[in-house]
Amino acid sequence: MPIAGKDGKTGQTLLKTVIAPALRDRALHVDGWFSTNILGNSDGLALDDPKSLASKVDTKKSVLDQILGYPVEDHIIMIHYYKPRGDNKEAWDNIDLTGFLGQKMQLKLNFLCKDSVLAAPLAIEIARCLALAQTRGDGGVQDQMGIFFKMPQTADGGEPIHAFGEQQLILDTWLDRR
């Protein structure tokens, strides 16, 4: 049976996997990254469990450190929950940067989304890739599916790749395999 990871990559973590490689590639050092999530959907109910909350925070932190190649000194993640208001979820990020000649900068992101709008296409693609893996006789951990998860598994148990562009290349190569 093919398997791939846990916690689908949508919303804020997806944006981190796109933005962090761009910052790294332009030699912008991330001094701090403050992430706030406000969950107004049923996801928040699961986060009432302290172990679930700790796991969610851990996946968000490991993504950034792996992409940048260094731990961000002030990487703060806050997740708040309020009773469900449909499918709404909001994320705010404040990113402190140091650029060329030590120049300080800030990037601010505000993302209001509908979780199912982001998750539905993801679930369809996961199902399609799992079906293809099964058809090909590929069982066990599927590294190429890391693009879909905040905490991808790896066949060798090593550190997963989190940068979106690198993950896309791995998936494309696997899809092109005949």
Coordinates of C-alpha atoms in Angstrom, one line a residue:
M1 CA 0.0 0.0 0.0
P2 CA 1.5 3.4 -1.0
I3 CA 1.7 6.0 1.8
A4 CA 3.2 9.5 1.8
G5 CA 2.8 11.8 4.8
K6 CA 0.6 13.6 7.2
D7 CA -1.2 16.9 7.4
G8 CA -2.0 18.2 3.9
K9 CA -0.1 21.2 2.8
T10 CA -2.5 24.1 2.1
G11 CA -2.7 27.7 3.1
Q12 CA 0.1 29.2 5.2
T13 CA 2.6 26.3 5.0
L14 CA 2.1 26.1 1.2
L15 CA 3.0 29.8 1.0
K16 CA 6.1 29.2 3.2
T17 CA 7.3 26.5 0.9
V18 CA 7.1 28.9 -2.1
I19 CA 8.3 32.1 -0.4
A20 CA 11.2 30.7 1.7
P21 CA 13.2 29.3 -1.3
A22 CA 12.8 32.7 -3.0
L23 CA 14.2 34.5 0.0
R24 CA 17.1 32.0 0.3
D25 CA 17.9 32.2 -3.4
R26 CA 18.1 36.0 -3.2
A27 CA 20.5 35.9 -0.2
L28 CA 17.9 37.3 2.1
H29 CA 18.5 36.0 5.6
V30 CA 15.4 35.3 7.6
D31 CA 15.9 36.7 11.1
G32 CA 12.4 36.1 12.4
W33 CA 9.2 34.6 11.1
F34 CA 6.0 35.2 13.2
S35 CA 3.1 33.1 12.1
T36 CA -0.4 33.5 13.4
N37 CA -3.3 31.2 12.4
I38 CA -6.9 31.9 13.3
L39 CA -9.0 28.8 12.6
G40 CA -12.7 29.3 12.3
N41 CA -13.4 25.9 10.9
S42 CA -13.5 22.4 12.4
D43 CA -9.7 22.0 12.3
G44 CA -9.6 24.0 15.5
L45 CA -11.5 21.3 17.4
A46 CA -8.6 18.8 16.7
L47 CA -6.2 21.4 18.0
D48 CA -7.8 21.4 21.4
D49 CA -5.8 18.3 22.0
P50 CA -2.3 19.4 23.2
K51 CA -0.5 16.6 21.2
S52 CA -2.3 17.6 18.0
L53 CA -1.4 21.3 18.5
A54 CA 2.3 20.4 19.3
S55 CA 2.5 18.3 16.1
K56 CA 1.0 21.1 14.0
V57 CA 3.5 23.6 15.4
D58 CA 6.4 21.2 14.9
T59 CA 5.5 20.6 11.2
K60 CA 5.3 24.3 10.5
K61 CA 8.8 24.9 12.1
S62 CA 10.6 22.0 10.4
V63 CA 9.4 23.2 7.0
L64 CA 11.1 26.6 7.3
D65 CA 14.4 25.3 8.9
Q66 CA 14.9 22.7 6.2
I67 CA 14.3 25.0 3.3
L68 CA 16.5 27.8 4.5
G69 CA 19.2 25.5 5.8
Y70 CA 19.4 27.1 9.2
P71 CA 17.1 27.5 12.2
V72 CA 15.3 30.8 12.2
E73 CA 16.2 32.4 15.6
D74 CA 12.8 33.9 16.2
H75 CA 10.3 31.5 14.5
I76 CA 7.1 32.0 16.5
I77 CA 3.9 30.1 15.7
M78 CA 0.6 30.9 17.3
I79 CA -2.6 29.0 16.5
H80 CA -5.9 30.4 17.7
Y81 CA -9.3 28.8 17.4
Y82 CA -12.8 30.2 17.5
K83 CA -16.0 28.4 17.0
P84 CA -16.7 27.3 13.4
R85 CA -17.7 30.1 11.0
G86 CA -18.1 28.0 7.8
D87 CA -14.8 27.1 6.2
N88 CA -12.8 30.2 7.1
K89 CA -9.2 30.2 8.1
E90 CA -6.8 33.2 8.3
A91 CA -3.1 33.5 8.6
W92 CA -0.8 36.5 9.2
D93 CA 2.9 36.3 8.7
N94 CA 5.5 38.9 9.6
I95 CA 9.0 38.1 8.2
D96 CA 12.1 40.0 9.4
L97 CA 14.9 39.9 6.8
T98 CA 18.5 41.0 6.5
G99 CA 19.6 41.7 2.9
F100 CA 22.7 43.0 1.1
L101 CA 25.0 45.2 3.3
G102 CA 23.0 44.3 6.4
Q103 CA 19.9 46.2 5.3
K104 CA 16.8 45.3 7.4
M105 CA 13.5 44.7 5.7
Q106 CA 10.1 43.2 6.6
L107 CA 7.6 41.2 4.5
K108 CA 4.0 41.0 5.7
L109 CA 1.5 38.4 4.4
N110 CA -2.2 38.2 5.2
F111 CA -4.0 35.2 3.8
L112 CA -7.7 34.6 4.3
C113 CA -8.8 31.3 2.7
K114 CA -11.5 28.7 2.6
D115 CA -9.9 25.4 3.7
S116 CA -12.0 23.1 1.6
V117 CA -11.3 25.2 -1.5
L118 CA -7.5 24.5 -0.9
A119 CA -7.9 20.9 0.3
A120 CA -10.3 19.4 -2.2
P121 CA -8.0 19.6 -5.2
L122 CA -5.2 18.4 -3.0
A123 CA -7.2 15.3 -2.0
I124 CA -8.0 14.6 -5.6
E125 CA -4.3 14.8 -6.6
I126 CA -3.3 12.6 -3.7
A127 CA -5.9 9.9 -4.7
R128 CA -4.7 10.0 -8.3
C129 CA -1.1 9.7 -7.4
L130 CA -1.8 6.9 -4.9
A131 CA -3.8 5.0 -7.6
L132 CA -0.9 5.4 -10.1
A133 CA 1.6 4.2 -7.5
Q134 CA -0.6 1.2 -6.8
T135 CA -0.9 0.5 -10.6
R136 CA 2.8 0.7 -11.0
G137 CA 3.3 -1.7 -8.0
D138 CA 4.9 1.0 -5.9
G139 CA 4.2 0.2 -2.3
G140 CA 5.3 1.8 0.9
V141 CA 6.5 5.4 1.3
Q142 CA 6.2 7.5 -1.8
D143 CA 8.8 10.3 -1.7
Q144 CA 7.4 12.0 -4.8
M145 CA 4.2 12.8 -2.9
G146 CA 6.0 15.0 -0.4
I147 CA 4.6 18.1 -2.3
F148 CA 1.2 17.4 -0.8
F149 CA 2.1 17.2 2.9
K150 CA 3.5 19.4 5.7
M151 CA 5.2 16.4 7.1
P152 CA 6.2 14.2 4.2
Q153 CA 7.6 10.7 4.9
T154 CA 10.7 9.5 3.2
A155 CA 11.5 5.9 2.1
D156 CA 14.9 6.0 3.8
G157 CA 13.7 7.7 6.9
G158 CA 15.9 10.8 6.2
E159 CA 15.1 14.5 6.2
P160 CA 12.3 15.3 3.8
I161 CA 12.6 18.0 1.2
H162 CA 10.1 20.8 1.8
A163 CA 10.9 23.5 -0.9
F164 CA 7.9 23.5 -3.3
G165 CA 10.0 23.8 -6.5
E166 CA 12.2 20.9 -5.6
Q167 CA 9.2 18.8 -4.6
Q168 CA 7.5 19.6 -7.9
L169 CA 10.5 18.4 -9.8
I170 CA 10.5 15.1 -7.9
L171 CA 6.8 14.6 -8.6
D172 CA 7.2 15.6 -12.3
T173 CA 10.1 13.1 -12.7
W174 CA 8.1 10.4 -11.2
L175 CA 5.0 11.2 -13.3
D176 CA 7.1 11.1 -16.5
R177 CA 8.4 7.6 -15.6
R178 CA 7.0 5.1 -18.0

